[in-house]
Tab-separated table of C-alpha atoms in Angstrom:
chain	number	residue	atom	x	y	z
A	108	UNK	CA	212.142	116.723	73.891
A	109	UNK	CA	208.905	116.475	72.793
A	110	UNK	CA	206.249	113.538	72.676
A	111	UNK	CA	204.296	113.518	69.342
A	112	UNK	CA	201.442	111.054	69.212
A	113	UNK	CA	200.741	109.506	66.452
A	114	UNK	CA	196.946	108.207	66.214
A	115	UNK	CA	195.762	104.889	65.533
A	116	UNK	CA	193.705	104.646	62.361
A	117	UNK	CA	191.690	101.907	61.117
A	118	UNK	CA	193.615	101.916	57.679
A	119	UNK	CA	192.009	98.520	55.276
A	120	UNK	CA	193.019	97.281	52.543
A	121	UNK	CA	192.152	94.603	50.633
A	122	UNK	CA	195.229	92.571	50.193
A	123	UNK	CA	197.085	89.389	51.363
A	124	UNK	CA	200.715	87.450	51.862
A	125	UNK	CA	199.862	84.170	50.439
A	126	UNK	CA	202.417	80.631	49.764
A	127	UNK	CA	202.425	79.059	46.481
A	128	UNK	CA	198.732	76.629	45.785
A	129	UNK	CA	197.569	75.456	42.405
A	130	UNK	CA	194.728	78.206	43.182
A	131	UNK	CA	196.755	81.140	43.554
A	132	UNK	CA	195.498	83.124	40.029
A	133	UNK	CA	191.740	82.057	40.913
A	134	UNK	CA	192.600	84.219	44.621
A	135	UNK	CA	194.577	87.122	42.957
A	136	UNK	CA	191.406	87.437	40.711
A	137	UNK	CA	189.535	87.309	42.914
A	138	UNK	CA	190.902	90.532	45.545
A	139	UNK	CA	190.481	92.106	41.554
A	140	UNK	CA	187.571	92.014	41.817
A	141	UNK	CA	186.967	93.103	45.212
A	142	UNK	CA	188.875	95.802	45.465
A	143	UNK	CA	187.537	96.991	42.669
A	144	UNK	CA	183.890	96.857	43.963
A	145	UNK	CA	184.484	97.454	47.216
A	146	UNK	CA	184.997	101.132	48.106
A	147	UNK	CA	185.582	101.168	51.749
A	148	UNK	CA	188.982	100.985	51.708
A	149	UNK	CA	189.839	103.404	48.300
A	150	UNK	CA	187.757	106.029	50.777
A	151	UNK	CA	189.668	105.119	54.442
A	152	UNK	CA	192.997	105.937	51.577
A	153	UNK	CA	191.306	109.494	50.192
A	154	UNK	CA	190.513	110.365	53.383
A	155	UNK	CA	194.343	109.907	54.936
A	156	UNK	CA	195.783	111.400	51.997
A	157	UNK	CA	193.842	115.112	52.413
A	158	UNK	CA	193.617	114.651	56.453
A	159	UNK	CA	197.840	113.980	56.799
A	160	UNK	CA	199.289	114.872	53.492
A	161	UNK	CA	196.719	117.563	50.683
A	162	UNK	CA	196.547	119.816	54.961
A	163	UNK	CA	200.104	119.573	54.993
A	164	UNK	CA	201.523	120.948	52.085
A	165	UNK	CA	203.038	124.799	52.228
A	166	UNK	CA	200.582	126.899	50.821
A	167	UNK	CA	203.363	130.342	51.100
A	168	UNK	CA	201.189	130.906	54.896
A	169	UNK	CA	203.792	129.504	57.156
A	170	UNK	CA	206.248	130.958	59.456
A	171	UNK	CA	209.980	132.283	57.724
A	172	UNK	CA	213.069	130.471	58.857
A	173	UNK	CA	214.428	133.041	61.921
A	174	UNK	CA	218.223	132.318	60.995
A	175	UNK	CA	220.501	133.964	58.086
A	176	UNK	CA	222.553	132.272	56.081
A	177	UNK	CA	224.672	134.549	55.543
A	178	UNK	CA	225.764	135.744	59.202
A	179	UNK	CA	225.745	131.152	59.869
A	180	UNK	CA	222.482	131.546	62.446
A	181	UNK	CA	220.893	128.383	62.506
A	182	UNK	CA	217.514	129.710	63.793
A	183	UNK	CA	214.997	126.587	64.571
A	184	UNK	CA	211.813	125.973	63.022
A	185	UNK	CA	209.453	127.285	62.816
A	186	UNK	CA	206.598	125.550	65.241
A	187	UNK	CA	203.995	125.217	62.149
A	188	UNK	CA	206.150	123.977	59.778
A	189	UNK	CA	207.393	121.422	61.999
A	190	UNK	CA	204.243	120.549	62.910
A	191	UNK	CA	203.760	120.255	58.751
A	192	UNK	CA	206.350	118.439	58.762
A	193	UNK	CA	205.737	115.794	61.197
A	194	UNK	CA	201.984	115.329	59.302
A	195	UNK	CA	203.467	114.125	56.080
A	196	UNK	CA	205.494	112.019	57.849
A	197	UNK	CA	202.841	110.623	60.007
A	198	UNK	CA	201.085	110.240	56.561
A	199	UNK	CA	203.419	108.334	54.525
A	200	UNK	CA	204.212	106.261	57.736
A	201	UNK	CA	199.457	105.428	58.541
A	202	UNK	CA	198.845	104.488	54.859
A	203	UNK	CA	201.819	102.022	55.523
A	204	UNK	CA	200.536	100.858	58.329
A	205	UNK	CA	202.835	101.832	60.700
A	206	UNK	CA	200.841	104.776	64.015
A	207	UNK	CA	204.063	104.463	66.388
A	208	UNK	CA	204.380	107.682	68.902
A	209	UNK	CA	208.008	109.553	67.175
A	210	UNK	CA	209.959	111.155	69.486
A	211	UNK	CA	211.416	114.977	68.225
A	212	UNK	CA	214.709	115.459	70.340
A	213	UNK	CA	214.716	119.314	71.440
A	214	UNK	CA	219.405	117.817	70.762
A	215	UNK	CA	219.358	116.240	67.897
A	216	UNK	CA	216.797	118.583	65.935
A	217	UNK	CA	219.824	121.602	67.687
A	218	UNK	CA	222.249	119.529	65.499
A	219	UNK	CA	220.389	118.647	62.601
A	220	UNK	CA	219.656	123.035	62.567
A	221	UNK	CA	222.571	122.728	61.908
A	222	UNK	CA	223.445	120.773	59.691
A	223	UNK	CA	220.229	121.977	57.546
A	224	UNK	CA	222.716	125.523	57.805
A	225	UNK	CA	225.704	124.210	56.732
A	226	UNK	CA	223.930	121.973	53.088
A	227	UNK	CA	221.911	126.393	53.138
A	228	UNK	CA	225.177	127.103	52.956
A	229	UNK	CA	227.214	125.379	50.685
A	230	UNK	CA	224.318	124.270	48.261
A	231	UNK	CA	225.681	121.198	48.465
A	232	UNK	CA	224.905	117.886	50.294
A	233	UNK	CA	227.593	115.718	52.067
A	234	UNK	CA	227.045	113.824	55.544
A	235	UNK	CA	230.448	114.724	55.968
A	236	UNK	CA	231.822	118.408	56.253
A	237	UNK	CA	234.689	119.162	56.634
A	238	UNK	CA	235.561	122.335	58.580
A	239	UNK	CA	236.242	125.604	55.320
A	240	UNK	CA	232.739	124.645	54.638
A	241	UNK	CA	230.749	128.345	55.550
A	242	UNK	CA	228.726	127.350	58.728
A	243	UNK	CA	230.897	124.974	59.588
A	244	UNK	CA	230.204	124.048	63.058
A	245	UNK	CA	231.230	120.869	65.115
A	246	UNK	CA	227.616	119.963	66.184
A	247	UNK	CA	226.445	120.278	62.182
A	248	UNK	CA	228.924	117.952	61.937
A	249	UNK	CA	227.480	115.498	63.444
A	250	UNK	CA	224.326	115.832	62.453
A	251	UNK	CA	223.998	115.615	58.633
A	252	UNK	CA	226.682	112.255	59.864
A	253	UNK	CA	223.566	110.957	61.387
A	254	UNK	CA	220.661	113.117	59.624
A	255	UNK	CA	218.862	112.228	55.888
A	256	UNK	CA	219.646	115.269	54.186
A	257	UNK	CA	217.707	117.810	50.836
A	258	UNK	CA	217.544	120.760	49.058
A	259	UNK	CA	213.367	120.563	49.524
A	260	UNK	CA	212.360	122.101	52.192
A	261	UNK	CA	209.356	121.763	54.888
A	262	UNK	CA	206.943	119.231	54.064
A	263	UNK	CA	208.029	118.359	50.859
A	264	UNK	CA	211.128	117.485	51.850
A	265	UNK	CA	209.605	114.275	53.129
A	266	UNK	CA	208.208	113.637	49.390
A	267	UNK	CA	211.959	113.667	48.693
A	268	UNK	CA	213.085	111.384	51.006
A	269	UNK	CA	209.612	108.888	49.914
A	270	UNK	CA	210.624	109.641	46.676
A	271	UNK	CA	215.019	108.689	46.073
A	272	UNK	CA	214.809	109.592	43.290
A	273	UNK	CA	219.022	109.757	41.619
A	274	UNK	CA	221.654	107.740	40.524
A	275	UNK	CA	223.057	107.052	43.853
A	276	UNK	CA	219.352	106.207	45.496
A	277	UNK	CA	218.949	102.337	43.960
A	278	UNK	CA	218.491	101.028	47.715
A	279	UNK	CA	216.299	103.896	48.504
A	280	UNK	CA	217.683	104.137	51.975
A	281	UNK	CA	215.932	107.566	52.849
A	282	UNK	CA	212.847	105.645	52.547
A	283	UNK	CA	213.427	103.726	54.857
A	284	UNK	CA	214.834	104.923	57.193
A	285	UNK	CA	212.325	107.237	58.159
A	286	UNK	CA	209.144	104.080	57.274
A	287	UNK	CA	210.986	101.945	59.865
A	288	UNK	CA	208.832	100.253	61.955
A	289	UNK	CA	211.720	100.478	64.993
A	290	UNK	CA	211.967	104.374	64.152
A	291	UNK	CA	211.305	106.026	67.618
A	292	UNK	CA	213.326	109.062	67.557
A	293	UNK	CA	213.773	111.792	65.309
A	294	UNK	CA	215.531	115.705	64.763
A	295	UNK	CA	214.302	117.442	63.175
A	296	UNK	CA	215.861	120.596	60.638
A	297	UNK	CA	215.108	122.858	58.523
A	298	UNK	CA	216.228	126.485	56.783
A	299	UNK	CA	214.667	127.991	53.865
A	300	UNK	CA	217.299	125.856	51.621
A	301	UNK	CA	217.923	122.340	52.468
A	302	UNK	CA	216.331	120.102	54.939
A	303	UNK	CA	218.104	117.640	57.785
A	304	UNK	CA	216.605	115.262	59.334
A	305	UNK	CA	218.246	112.680	62.174
A	306	UNK	CA	217.095	109.560	62.170
A	307	UNK	CA	220.530	107.010	63.297
A	308	UNK	CA	220.705	105.652	66.370
A	309	UNK	CA	216.531	106.257	66.398
A	310	UNK	CA	215.609	102.999	67.628
A	311	UNK	CA	213.060	102.038	70.328
A	312	UNK	CA	210.215	99.157	70.869
A	313	UNK	CA	209.450	96.921	68.363
A	314	UNK	CA	205.711	97.423	67.795
A	315	UNK	CA	203.503	93.929	68.763
A	316	UNK	CA	201.394	95.858	65.570
A	317	UNK	CA	203.956	95.799	62.956
A	318	UNK	CA	202.714	95.316	59.858
A	319	UNK	CA	203.417	91.763	58.397
A	320	UNK	CA	206.164	94.034	55.433
A	321	UNK	CA	206.577	97.452	54.551
A	322	UNK	CA	206.050	98.344	50.682
A	323	UNK	CA	206.007	101.906	48.704
A	324	UNK	CA	204.010	102.266	47.080
A	325	UNK	CA	202.159	100.324	49.856
A	326	UNK	CA	199.479	97.354	49.376
A	327	UNK	CA	196.336	98.717	49.065
A	328	UNK	CA	195.136	102.316	47.673
A	329	UNK	CA	198.183	105.121	47.408
A	330	UNK	CA	197.167	108.136	45.943
A	331	UNK	CA	198.702	108.320	41.948
A	332	UNK	CA	201.284	111.650	43.065
A	333	UNK	CA	202.781	109.075	45.502
A	334	UNK	CA	203.145	106.309	43.364
A	335	UNK	CA	206.384	106.902	42.793
A	336	UNK	CA	209.233	104.898	39.657
A	337	UNK	CA	211.536	103.335	42.564
A	338	UNK	CA	209.068	100.497	44.761
A	339	UNK	CA	210.715	98.719	47.453
A	340	UNK	CA	209.747	95.911	50.273
A	341	UNK	CA	211.303	95.697	53.435
A	342	UNK	CA	210.959	92.590	55.519
A	343	UNK	CA	213.067	92.317	59.516
A	344	UNK	CA	215.416	89.384	58.771
A	345	UNK	CA	215.029	88.266	54.557
A	346	UNK	CA	217.433	88.097	52.328
A	347	UNK	CA	216.942	88.843	49.526
A	348	UNK	CA	219.578	87.396	47.557
A	349	UNK	CA	217.305	84.472	46.215
A	350	UNK	CA	214.210	86.622	45.738
A	351	UNK	CA	212.233	87.221	42.579
A	352	UNK	CA	210.011	89.776	41.465
A	353	UNK	CA	207.056	89.194	39.015
A	354	UNK	CA	204.578	92.369	38.839
A	355	UNK	CA	201.192	92.031	36.606
A	356	UNK	CA	198.483	94.435	35.286
A	357	UNK	CA	195.255	94.045	35.809
A	358	UNK	CA	195.320	92.946	32.480
A	359	UNK	CA	197.337	90.222	33.631
A	360	UNK	CA	200.307	90.820	31.202
A	361	UNK	CA	203.861	90.375	33.032
A	362	UNK	CA	205.418	93.619	33.814
A	363	UNK	CA	208.756	93.984	33.150
A	364	UNK	CA	211.530	95.029	35.782
A	365	UNK	CA	215.044	96.372	36.902
A	366	UNK	CA	216.001	95.283	39.839
A	367	UNK	CA	218.390	97.370	42.395
A	368	UNK	CA	221.390	96.399	44.018
A	369	UNK	CA	220.606	94.809	47.129
A	370	UNK	CA	221.772	97.055	50.483
A	371	UNK	CA	221.722	96.085	53.955
A	372	UNK	CA	222.405	99.078	55.198
A	373	UNK	CA	219.193	100.606	55.814
A	374	UNK	CA	217.112	99.908	58.068
A	375	UNK	CA	215.472	96.693	57.805
A	376	UNK	CA	216.192	94.351	54.300
A	377	UNK	CA	215.169	95.706	51.623
A	378	UNK	CA	214.133	94.908	47.867
A	379	UNK	CA	213.674	97.485	45.020
A	380	UNK	CA	212.862	97.488	41.692
A	381	UNK	CA	211.954	99.620	38.791
A	382	UNK	CA	208.696	97.962	36.772
A	383	UNK	CA	208.066	99.560	33.210
A	384	UNK	CA	204.637	100.521	32.246
A	385	UNK	CA	203.696	101.119	35.457
A	386	UNK	CA	200.291	104.138	34.001
A	387	UNK	CA	200.240	106.403	37.562
A	388	UNK	CA	198.465	108.769	34.909
A	389	UNK	CA	195.593	107.452	35.374
A	390	UNK	CA	191.347	108.837	35.479
A	391	UNK	CA	190.000	105.501	36.849
A	392	UNK	CA	192.102	103.341	39.133
A	393	UNK	CA	194.550	100.879	38.617
A	394	UNK	CA	195.777	97.793	40.132
A	395	UNK	CA	199.204	95.712	39.765
A	396	UNK	CA	200.003	92.438	41.874
A	397	UNK	CA	203.257	91.861	43.007
A	398	UNK	CA	204.258	88.181	43.845
A	399	UNK	CA	207.896	88.009	44.991
A	400	UNK	CA	209.147	84.243	46.059
A	401	UNK	CA	212.079	83.658	47.580
A	402	UNK	CA	212.392	85.474	49.972
A	403	UNK	CA	214.641	83.441	53.412
A	404	UNK	CA	213.824	84.081	55.962
A	405	UNK	CA	215.577	81.889	59.165
A	406	UNK	CA	216.251	79.230	56.856
A	407	UNK	CA	212.909	79.515	54.180
A	408	UNK	CA	211.844	80.306	51.876
A	409	UNK	CA	208.597	82.526	51.033
A	410	UNK	CA	206.787	84.009	48.956
A	411	UNK	CA	204.018	87.210	49.656
A	412	UNK	CA	201.681	88.562	46.845
A	413	UNK	CA	199.739	91.712	47.840
A	414	UNK	CA	197.798	94.151	45.422
A	415	UNK	CA	198.705	97.992	44.920
A	416	UNK	CA	195.558	99.956	43.762
A	417	UNK	CA	196.808	103.492	41.814
A	418	UNK	CA	193.970	106.511	42.313
A	419	UNK	CA	193.213	109.917	41.762
A	420	UNK	CA	192.144	110.684	45.294
A	421	UNK	CA	190.455	113.544	43.276
A	422	UNK	CA	187.895	111.431	42.781
């Protein structure tokens, strides 16, 4: 088993969580003004994007997959491809404030590789493949049952999981597992037609510096290309049954939102919504304030307010 140490970055974000108060609107406006005039947090987000996301982009110079689908040879994930997959995962975890070490298990990776081969060979995704599948193996079946699966490959597979598009992904389960603060060990499988990331039973020790909550897009600055349609807010031990979300743009206008059905099957409890009217084709920074009230934690109702600013990292 190899241990990959994710180096800590001082990720600064002009954000806050607050309870309802008579001065909430004033504080919110002050936050908007500070974020618009202070370039430090934006620069940190831009550097993080360039150093970890852009550098892991598939550019055609990567080593080829060593396996072969017609002969059902799973091969292995080339080291340079694996490094880019890890760098892309590192980007997203650092962006939400997570900097813990992740272990890559050789055994889990072998089974995830068999699972990726099966998805590739059968041109479909299923966590419960049967013996009728081409290139079936018991190891691959186990891998499929414990892994995230996508037909995207290389580092871009991580984007697919975080985006969590599609009608069946309303709870953003893939995103939640990869951004789970307690995730400590994974397995990596990757062909030139499918990817599998083993995440189940990969919990490690609780972090002493775990962020107050995990959201995507993250609080602070987010590159415009990564502000995906589904927004999410995760918090350990939270109950979102009675939660209400209000999302406003920089002009104070309230955006219509659609809240996805709640599900506690993945990582930490999470509420997911799709806002209408978010501008991701920005030339100038565009800020949104999210307030989530009625979050029940240990029989106490709490409210959280934070800001997301969508920006163009090319500027």
